């Protein structure tokens, strides 16, 4: 996030002292960059952007304080507030500013996205279990006579179950590949809107694509779900196919 913290110093701080404090802040573990802005530099920038150059030149003294523009690392809100408190307690600091409102809004939006993804994942898991279970059930019904004959001649439940478990694994793998593709295209489609929204809050946040590690984890999870769904379906229906 493009977050900035700005500690403002009293008017008695010297340039040397300000630069020393800047170097000290830059060494902080949660600070990515620190830039010293002298009173003269602050006045020049304010004159350039405010359009009040003539009025400011009439003032007997420069009213703007020296400050340090602090860019923190990618940290959470609580750590950011703790860093702000540290800056406030530094010597010669009169006040330190941080606009938390947009940070909280963006964090709420991202949290809502996490909840949506979690809910969608639960629905997809339930759908995969139902689809694989019902598909295996239909295959068992279609091979009912064959299974009964196998059991009559001494075939074990494990022997009967094995091909259906393989089938469940294949269905799970196919579902995982489809989910990977849909997720990749969905993230790519949403990314432009997310980037535009984040820029409104001064952030460089964007959605990353599905990594190979995440993709293979998705496939493994889908295969396991397919196996479990097939096992449950076969275990249930084999009890109904007792040899007559």
PDB file of C-alpha atoms in Angstrom:
ATOM      1  CA  UNK A   1       0.000   0.000   0.000  1.00  0.00           C
ATOM      2  CA  UNK A   2       1.168   3.517  -0.753  1.00  0.00           C
ATOM      3  CA  UNK A   3       0.809   4.667   2.884  1.00  0.00           C
ATOM      4  CA  UNK A   4       2.666   7.722   4.153  1.00  0.00           C
ATOM      5  CA  UNK A   5       3.335   8.787   7.731  1.00  0.00           C
ATOM      6  CA  UNK A   6       4.474  12.346   8.354  1.00  0.00           C
ATOM      7  CA  UNK A   7       5.987  13.438  11.673  1.00  0.00           C
ATOM      8  CA  UNK A   8       6.146  17.259  11.883  1.00  0.00           C
ATOM      9  CA  UNK A   9       8.884  18.876  13.976  1.00  0.00           C
ATOM     10  CA  UNK A  10       9.016  22.128  15.897  1.00  0.00           C
ATOM     11  CA  UNK A  11      10.538  25.199  14.272  1.00  0.00           C
ATOM     12  CA  UNK A  12      13.753  24.963  16.274  1.00  0.00           C
ATOM     13  CA  UNK A  13      15.020  21.766  14.670  1.00  0.00           C
ATOM     14  CA  UNK A  14      18.119  22.168  12.517  1.00  0.00           C
ATOM     15  CA  UNK A  15      18.670  20.555   9.141  1.00  0.00           C
ATOM     16  CA  UNK A  16      21.457  18.407  10.584  1.00  0.00           C
ATOM     17  CA  UNK A  17      19.222  17.172  13.411  1.00  0.00           C
ATOM     18  CA  UNK A  18      16.406  16.462  10.953  1.00  0.00           C
ATOM     19  CA  UNK A  19      18.689  14.450   8.705  1.00  0.00           C
ATOM     20  CA  UNK A  20      19.993  12.456  11.676  1.00  0.00           C
ATOM     21  CA  UNK A  21      16.436  11.651  12.732  1.00  0.00           C
ATOM     22  CA  UNK A  22      15.624  10.679   9.147  1.00  0.00           C
ATOM     23  CA  UNK A  23      18.545   8.232   9.139  1.00  0.00           C
ATOM     24  CA  UNK A  24      17.376   6.788  12.455  1.00  0.00           C
ATOM     25  CA  UNK A  25      13.817   6.320  11.170  1.00  0.00           C
ATOM     26  CA  UNK A  26      15.074   4.744   7.933  1.00  0.00           C
ATOM     27  CA  UNK A  27      16.795   2.020   9.982  1.00  0.00           C
ATOM     28  CA  UNK A  28      13.479   0.940  11.538  1.00  0.00           C
ATOM     29  CA  UNK A  29      12.483  -2.614  10.584  1.00  0.00           C
ATOM     30  CA  UNK A  30       9.031  -1.519   9.375  1.00  0.00           C
ATOM     31  CA  UNK A  31      10.189   1.498   7.350  1.00  0.00           C
ATOM     32  CA  UNK A  32      10.926   1.194   3.642  1.00  0.00           C
ATOM     33  CA  UNK A  33      11.999   4.810   3.024  1.00  0.00           C
ATOM     34  CA  UNK A  34      12.337   8.090   4.924  1.00  0.00           C
ATOM     35  CA  UNK A  35      12.753  11.519   3.281  1.00  0.00           C
ATOM     36  CA  UNK A  36      13.649  14.716   5.159  1.00  0.00           C
ATOM     37  CA  UNK A  37      11.681  17.775   4.034  1.00  0.00           C
ATOM     38  CA  UNK A  38      13.110  21.034   5.361  1.00  0.00           C
ATOM     39  CA  UNK A  39      10.988  24.079   6.170  1.00  0.00           C
ATOM     40  CA  UNK A  40      12.287  25.837   3.063  1.00  0.00           C
ATOM     41  CA  UNK A  41      11.499  22.852   0.825  1.00  0.00           C
ATOM     42  CA  UNK A  42       8.021  22.525   2.340  1.00  0.00           C
ATOM     43  CA  UNK A  43       7.351  26.230   1.734  1.00  0.00           C
ATOM     44  CA  UNK A  44       8.569  26.027  -1.871  1.00  0.00           C
ATOM     45  CA  UNK A  45       6.363  22.996  -2.599  1.00  0.00           C
ATOM     46  CA  UNK A  46       3.355  24.631  -0.938  1.00  0.00           C
ATOM     47  CA  UNK A  47       3.845  27.819  -2.972  1.00  0.00           C
ATOM     48  CA  UNK A  48       4.071  25.783  -6.171  1.00  0.00           C
ATOM     49  CA  UNK A  49       0.933  23.719  -5.610  1.00  0.00           C
ATOM     50  CA  UNK A  50      -1.323  26.085  -3.653  1.00  0.00           C
ATOM     51  CA  UNK A  51      -1.213  29.119  -5.944  1.00  0.00           C
ATOM     52  CA  UNK A  52      -0.611  31.339  -2.898  1.00  0.00           C
ATOM     53  CA  UNK A  53       2.977  32.171  -3.689  1.00  0.00           C
ATOM     54  CA  UNK A  54       2.561  35.965  -3.554  1.00  0.00           C
ATOM     55  CA  UNK A  55       0.661  35.868  -0.258  1.00  0.00           C
ATOM     56  CA  UNK A  56       3.194  33.557   1.363  1.00  0.00           C
ATOM     57  CA  UNK A  57       6.080  35.777   0.335  1.00  0.00           C
ATOM     58  CA  UNK A  58       4.477  38.626   2.302  1.00  0.00           C
ATOM     59  CA  UNK A  59       4.673  36.645   5.551  1.00  0.00           C
ATOM     60  CA  UNK A  60       7.461  37.717   7.916  1.00  0.00           C
ATOM     61  CA  UNK A  61       8.399  34.123   8.749  1.00  0.00           C
ATOM     62  CA  UNK A  62       8.017  30.659   7.255  1.00  0.00           C
ATOM     63  CA  UNK A  63       5.031  29.068   9.079  1.00  0.00           C
ATOM     64  CA  UNK A  64       5.656  25.523   7.828  1.00  0.00           C
ATOM     65  CA  UNK A  65       7.559  23.006   9.985  1.00  0.00           C
ATOM     66  CA  UNK A  66      10.208  20.575   8.871  1.00  0.00           C
ATOM     67  CA  UNK A  67       8.984  17.025   8.459  1.00  0.00           C
ATOM     68  CA  UNK A  68       9.976  13.525   7.437  1.00  0.00           C
ATOM     69  CA  UNK A  69       7.943  11.651   4.839  1.00  0.00           C
ATOM     70  CA  UNK A  70       7.943   8.020   5.980  1.00  0.00           C
ATOM     71  CA  UNK A  71       6.992   5.139   3.678  1.00  0.00           C
ATOM     72  CA  UNK A  72       6.347   1.994   5.760  1.00  0.00           C
ATOM     73  CA  UNK A  73       6.788  -1.572   4.660  1.00  0.00           C
ATOM     74  CA  UNK A  74       3.758  -3.739   3.826  1.00  0.00           C
ATOM     75  CA  UNK A  75       2.408  -4.122   7.367  1.00  0.00           C
ATOM     76  CA  UNK A  76      -0.999  -4.500   8.977  1.00  0.00           C
ATOM     77  CA  UNK A  77      -2.993  -1.667  10.494  1.00  0.00           C
ATOM     78  CA  UNK A  78      -2.063  -2.425  14.124  1.00  0.00           C
ATOM     79  CA  UNK A  79       1.656  -2.385  13.328  1.00  0.00           C
ATOM     80  CA  UNK A  80       1.136   0.832  11.374  1.00  0.00           C
ATOM     81  CA  UNK A  81      -0.518   2.492  14.372  1.00  0.00           C
ATOM     82  CA  UNK A  82       2.308   1.276  16.634  1.00  0.00           C
ATOM     83  CA  UNK A  83       4.844   2.805  14.227  1.00  0.00           C
ATOM     84  CA  UNK A  84       2.906   6.069  14.288  1.00  0.00           C
ATOM     85  CA  UNK A  85       3.059   6.107  18.103  1.00  0.00           C
ATOM     86  CA  UNK A  86       6.821   5.571  17.965  1.00  0.00           C
ATOM     87  CA  UNK A  87       7.196   8.542  15.626  1.00  0.00           C
ATOM     88  CA  UNK A  88       5.058  10.725  17.898  1.00  0.00           C
ATOM     89  CA  UNK A  89       7.368   9.986  20.836  1.00  0.00           C
ATOM     90  CA  UNK A  90      10.550  10.953  18.998  1.00  0.00           C
ATOM     91  CA  UNK A  91      12.370  14.110  20.174  1.00  0.00           C
ATOM     92  CA  UNK A  92      11.257  17.451  18.702  1.00  0.00           C
ATOM     93  CA  UNK A  93       8.144  15.894  17.082  1.00  0.00           C
ATOM     94  CA  UNK A  94       5.066  18.070  17.577  1.00  0.00           C
ATOM     95  CA  UNK A  95       2.598  15.845  15.723  1.00  0.00           C
ATOM     96  CA  UNK A  96       2.504  12.845  13.390  1.00  0.00           C
ATOM     97  CA  UNK A  97      -0.202  12.269  10.800  1.00  0.00           C
ATOM     98  CA  UNK A  98      -1.681   9.152   9.274  1.00  0.00           C
ATOM     99  CA  UNK A  99      -4.973   8.881   7.393  1.00  0.00           C
ATOM    100  CA  UNK A 100      -6.378   5.566   8.604  1.00  0.00           C
ATOM    101  CA  UNK A 101      -9.869   5.906   7.162  1.00  0.00           C
ATOM    102  CA  UNK A 102      -9.042   4.781   3.625  1.00  0.00           C
ATOM    103  CA  UNK A 103      -6.789   2.037   4.994  1.00  0.00           C
ATOM    104  CA  UNK A 104      -9.693   0.669   7.029  1.00  0.00           C
ATOM    105  CA  UNK A 105     -12.018   0.868   4.016  1.00  0.00           C
ATOM    106  CA  UNK A 106      -9.587  -0.966   1.767  1.00  0.00           C
ATOM    107  CA  UNK A 107      -8.930  -3.577   4.473  1.00  0.00           C
ATOM    108  CA  UNK A 108     -12.694  -4.101   4.838  1.00  0.00           C
ATOM    109  CA  UNK A 109     -13.049  -4.591   1.086  1.00  0.00           C
ATOM    110  CA  UNK A 110     -10.201  -7.115   1.028  1.00  0.00           C
ATOM    111  CA  UNK A 111     -11.660  -8.942   4.036  1.00  0.00           C
ATOM    112  CA  UNK A 112     -15.011  -9.132   2.279  1.00  0.00           C
ATOM    113  CA  UNK A 113     -13.224 -10.633  -0.720  1.00  0.00           C
ATOM    114  CA  UNK A 114     -11.593 -13.251   1.534  1.00  0.00           C
ATOM    115  CA  UNK A 115     -14.978 -14.190   2.991  1.00  0.00           C
ATOM    116  CA  UNK A 116     -16.480 -14.442  -0.494  1.00  0.00           C
ATOM    117  CA  UNK A 117     -13.667 -16.722  -1.672  1.00  0.00           C
ATOM    118  CA  UNK A 118     -14.066 -18.904   1.428  1.00  0.00           C
ATOM    119  CA  UNK A 119     -17.825 -19.211   0.904  1.00  0.00           C
ATOM    120  CA  UNK A 120     -17.313 -19.982  -2.787  1.00  0.00           C
ATOM    121  CA  UNK A 121     -14.743 -22.653  -1.903  1.00  0.00           C
ATOM    122  CA  UNK A 122     -17.187 -24.322   0.493  1.00  0.00           C
ATOM    123  CA  UNK A 123     -19.886 -24.338  -2.195  1.00  0.00           C
ATOM    124  CA  UNK A 124     -17.486 -25.788  -4.774  1.00  0.00           C
ATOM    125  CA  UNK A 125     -16.402 -28.522  -2.366  1.00  0.00           C
ATOM    126  CA  UNK A 126     -20.018 -29.424  -1.655  1.00  0.00           C
ATOM    127  CA  UNK A 127     -20.826 -29.397  -5.381  1.00  0.00           C
ATOM    128  CA  UNK A 128     -17.857 -31.638  -6.187  1.00  0.00           C
ATOM    129  CA  UNK A 129     -18.858 -34.135  -3.499  1.00  0.00           C
ATOM    130  CA  UNK A 130     -22.444 -34.228  -4.749  1.00  0.00           C
ATOM    131  CA  UNK A 131     -21.544 -34.511  -8.433  1.00  0.00           C
ATOM    132  CA  UNK A 132     -18.949 -37.242  -7.949  1.00  0.00           C
ATOM    133  CA  UNK A 133     -21.154 -39.109  -5.471  1.00  0.00           C
ATOM    134  CA  UNK A 134     -24.190 -39.084  -7.759  1.00  0.00           C
ATOM    135  CA  UNK A 135     -22.111 -40.009 -10.809  1.00  0.00           C
ATOM    136  CA  UNK A 136     -20.591 -42.983  -8.988  1.00  0.00           C
ATOM    137  CA  UNK A 137     -24.056 -44.004  -7.802  1.00  0.00           C
ATOM    138  CA  UNK A 138     -25.326 -44.043 -11.397  1.00  0.00           C
ATOM    139  CA  UNK A 139     -22.356 -46.158 -12.509  1.00  0.00           C
ATOM    140  CA  UNK A 140     -23.006 -48.595  -9.671  1.00  0.00           C
ATOM    141  CA  UNK A 141     -26.668 -48.884 -10.653  1.00  0.00           C
ATOM    142  CA  UNK A 142     -25.714 -49.481 -14.290  1.00  0.00           C
ATOM    143  CA  UNK A 143     -23.359 -52.294 -13.226  1.00  0.00           C
ATOM    144  CA  UNK A 144     -25.593 -53.670 -10.514  1.00  0.00           C
ATOM    145  CA  UNK A 145     -25.968 -57.139 -12.039  1.00  0.00           C
ATOM    146  CA  UNK A 146     -22.228 -57.399 -12.725  1.00  0.00           C
ATOM    147  CA  UNK A 147     -21.402 -56.419  -9.140  1.00  0.00           C
ATOM    148  CA  UNK A 148     -23.872 -58.940  -7.711  1.00  0.00           C
ATOM    149  CA  UNK A 149     -22.316 -61.709  -9.819  1.00  0.00           C
ATOM    150  CA  UNK A 150     -18.819 -60.738  -8.656  1.00  0.00           C
ATOM    151  CA  UNK A 151     -19.918 -60.856  -5.034  1.00  0.00           C
ATOM    152  CA  UNK A 152     -21.650 -64.227  -5.579  1.00  0.00           C
ATOM    153  CA  UNK A 153     -18.405 -65.773  -6.840  1.00  0.00           C
ATOM    154  CA  UNK A 154     -16.469 -64.442  -3.849  1.00  0.00           C
ATOM    155  CA  UNK A 155     -15.360 -61.002  -5.009  1.00  0.00           C
ATOM    156  CA  UNK A 156     -14.448 -58.751  -2.103  1.00  0.00           C
ATOM    157  CA  UNK A 157     -15.762 -55.268  -1.496  1.00  0.00           C
ATOM    158  CA  UNK A 158     -12.265 -53.920  -2.112  1.00  0.00           C
ATOM    159  CA  UNK A 159     -12.162 -55.553  -5.542  1.00  0.00           C
ATOM    160  CA  UNK A 160     -15.564 -54.088  -6.434  1.00  0.00           C
ATOM    161  CA  UNK A 161     -14.719 -50.690  -4.981  1.00  0.00           C
ATOM    162  CA  UNK A 162     -11.371 -50.184  -6.744  1.00  0.00           C
ATOM    163  CA  UNK A 163     -12.533 -49.132 -10.260  1.00  0.00           C
ATOM    164  CA  UNK A 164     -15.036 -46.685  -8.789  1.00  0.00           C
ATOM    165  CA  UNK A 165     -12.322 -45.106  -6.649  1.00  0.00           C
ATOM    166  CA  UNK A 166     -10.178 -44.650  -9.759  1.00  0.00           C
ATOM    167  CA  UNK A 167     -13.179 -43.088 -11.430  1.00  0.00           C
ATOM    168  CA  UNK A 168     -13.649 -40.701  -8.485  1.00  0.00           C
ATOM    169  CA  UNK A 169      -9.991 -39.665  -8.681  1.00  0.00           C
ATOM    170  CA  UNK A 170     -10.328 -38.931 -12.407  1.00  0.00           C
ATOM    171  CA  UNK A 171     -13.509 -36.918 -11.882  1.00  0.00           C
ATOM    172  CA  UNK A 172     -11.825 -34.993  -9.082  1.00  0.00           C
ATOM    173  CA  UNK A 173      -8.794 -34.286 -11.270  1.00  0.00           C
ATOM    174  CA  UNK A 174     -11.013 -33.061 -14.095  1.00  0.00           C
ATOM    175  CA  UNK A 175     -12.917 -30.837 -11.670  1.00  0.00           C
ATOM    176  CA  UNK A 176      -9.652 -29.464 -10.288  1.00  0.00           C
ATOM    177  CA  UNK A 177      -8.361 -28.578 -13.752  1.00  0.00           C
ATOM    178  CA  UNK A 178     -11.651 -26.867 -14.590  1.00  0.00           C
ATOM    179  CA  UNK A 179     -11.599 -24.950 -11.283  1.00  0.00           C
ATOM    180  CA  UNK A 180      -7.981 -23.869 -11.922  1.00  0.00           C
ATOM    181  CA  UNK A 181      -8.862 -22.518 -15.357  1.00  0.00           C
ATOM    182  CA  UNK A 182     -11.995 -20.742 -14.127  1.00  0.00           C
ATOM    183  CA  UNK A 183     -10.089 -19.221 -11.202  1.00  0.00           C
ATOM    184  CA  UNK A 184      -7.259 -18.012 -13.443  1.00  0.00           C
ATOM    185  CA  UNK A 185      -9.629 -16.397 -15.953  1.00  0.00           C
ATOM    186  CA  UNK A 186     -11.789 -14.975 -13.148  1.00  0.00           C
ATOM    187  CA  UNK A 187      -8.835 -13.341 -11.390  1.00  0.00           C
ATOM    188  CA  UNK A 188      -7.593 -11.885 -14.662  1.00  0.00           C
ATOM    189  CA  UNK A 189     -11.046 -10.496 -15.415  1.00  0.00           C
ATOM    190  CA  UNK A 190     -11.447  -8.964 -11.939  1.00  0.00           C
ATOM    191  CA  UNK A 191      -7.908  -7.605 -11.660  1.00  0.00           C
ATOM    192  CA  UNK A 192      -8.511  -4.493 -13.773  1.00  0.00           C
ATOM    193  CA  UNK A 193     -11.427  -3.431 -11.563  1.00  0.00           C
ATOM    194  CA  UNK A 194      -9.514  -4.208  -8.364  1.00  0.00           C
ATOM    195  CA  UNK A 195      -6.493  -2.178  -9.507  1.00  0.00           C
ATOM    196  CA  UNK A 196      -8.739   0.761 -10.370  1.00  0.00           C
ATOM    197  CA  UNK A 197     -10.442   0.577  -6.964  1.00  0.00           C
ATOM    198  CA  UNK A 198      -7.129   0.315  -5.115  1.00  0.00           C
ATOM    199  CA  UNK A 199      -5.754   3.345  -6.947  1.00  0.00           C
ATOM    200  CA  UNK A 200      -8.672   5.401  -5.625  1.00  0.00           C
ATOM    201  CA  UNK A 201      -7.342   4.626  -2.141  1.00  0.00           C
ATOM    202  CA  UNK A 202      -3.731   5.342  -3.073  1.00  0.00           C
ATOM    203  CA  UNK A 203      -2.746   1.681  -3.115  1.00  0.00           C
ATOM    204  CA  UNK A 204      -0.800  -0.421  -5.607  1.00  0.00           C
ATOM    205  CA  UNK A 205      -2.701  -3.572  -4.639  1.00  0.00           C
ATOM    206  CA  UNK A 206      -3.556  -6.016  -7.410  1.00  0.00           C
ATOM    207  CA  UNK A 207      -4.743  -9.591  -7.679  1.00  0.00           C
ATOM    208  CA  UNK A 208      -2.005 -12.097  -8.367  1.00  0.00           C
ATOM    209  CA  UNK A 209      -2.624 -15.039 -10.634  1.00  0.00           C
ATOM    210  CA  UNK A 210      -2.789 -18.636  -9.482  1.00  0.00           C
ATOM    211  CA  UNK A 211       0.763 -19.827  -8.857  1.00  0.00           C
ATOM    212  CA  UNK A 212       1.911 -23.314  -9.815  1.00  0.00           C
ATOM    213  CA  UNK A 213       2.139 -24.246  -6.143  1.00  0.00           C
ATOM    214  CA  UNK A 214      -1.430 -23.107  -5.491  1.00  0.00           C
ATOM    215  CA  UNK A 215      -2.620 -24.766  -8.686  1.00  0.00           C
ATOM    216  CA  UNK A 216      -1.115 -28.133  -7.778  1.00  0.00           C
ATOM    217  CA  UNK A 217      -2.531 -27.802  -4.257  1.00  0.00           C
ATOM    218  CA  UNK A 218      -5.937 -27.208  -5.834  1.00  0.00           C
ATOM    219  CA  UNK A 219      -5.559 -30.306  -8.015  1.00  0.00           C
ATOM    220  CA  UNK A 220      -4.451 -32.412  -5.055  1.00  0.00           C
ATOM    221  CA  UNK A 221      -7.398 -31.224  -2.985  1.00  0.00           C
ATOM    222  CA  UNK A 222      -9.818 -31.948  -5.829  1.00  0.00           C
ATOM    223  CA  UNK A 223      -8.393 -35.452  -6.307  1.00  0.00           C
ATOM    224  CA  UNK A 224      -8.728 -36.174  -2.581  1.00  0.00           C
ATOM    225  CA  UNK A 225     -12.304 -34.906  -2.584  1.00  0.00           C
ATOM    226  CA  UNK A 226     -13.118 -37.060  -5.608  1.00  0.00           C
ATOM    227  CA  UNK A 227     -11.617 -40.091  -3.870  1.00  0.00           C
ATOM    228  CA  UNK A 228     -13.548 -39.416  -0.658  1.00  0.00           C
ATOM    229  CA  UNK A 229     -16.816 -38.846  -2.516  1.00  0.00           C
ATOM    230  CA  UNK A 230     -16.356 -42.075  -4.476  1.00  0.00           C
ATOM    231  CA  UNK A 231     -15.505 -44.037  -1.316  1.00  0.00           C
ATOM    232  CA  UNK A 232     -18.588 -42.782   0.503  1.00  0.00           C
ATOM    233  CA  UNK A 233     -20.851 -43.474  -2.474  1.00  0.00           C
ATOM    234  CA  UNK A 234     -19.503 -46.999  -3.010  1.00  0.00           C
ATOM    235  CA  UNK A 235     -19.602 -47.844   0.712  1.00  0.00           C
ATOM    236  CA  UNK A 236     -23.235 -46.782   0.904  1.00  0.00           C
ATOM    237  CA  UNK A 237     -24.447 -48.630  -2.181  1.00  0.00           C
ATOM    238  CA  UNK A 238     -22.427 -51.806  -1.688  1.00  0.00           C
ATOM    239  CA  UNK A 239     -24.424 -52.433   1.470  1.00  0.00           C
ATOM    240  CA  UNK A 240     -27.549 -52.386  -0.700  1.00  0.00           C
ATOM    241  CA  UNK A 241     -26.118 -54.869  -3.217  1.00  0.00           C
ATOM    242  CA  UNK A 242     -26.027 -57.964  -1.046  1.00  0.00           C
ATOM    243  CA  UNK A 243     -25.953 -61.165  -3.148  1.00  0.00           C
ATOM    244  CA  UNK A 244     -29.299 -62.898  -3.339  1.00  0.00           C
TER     245      UNK A 244
END
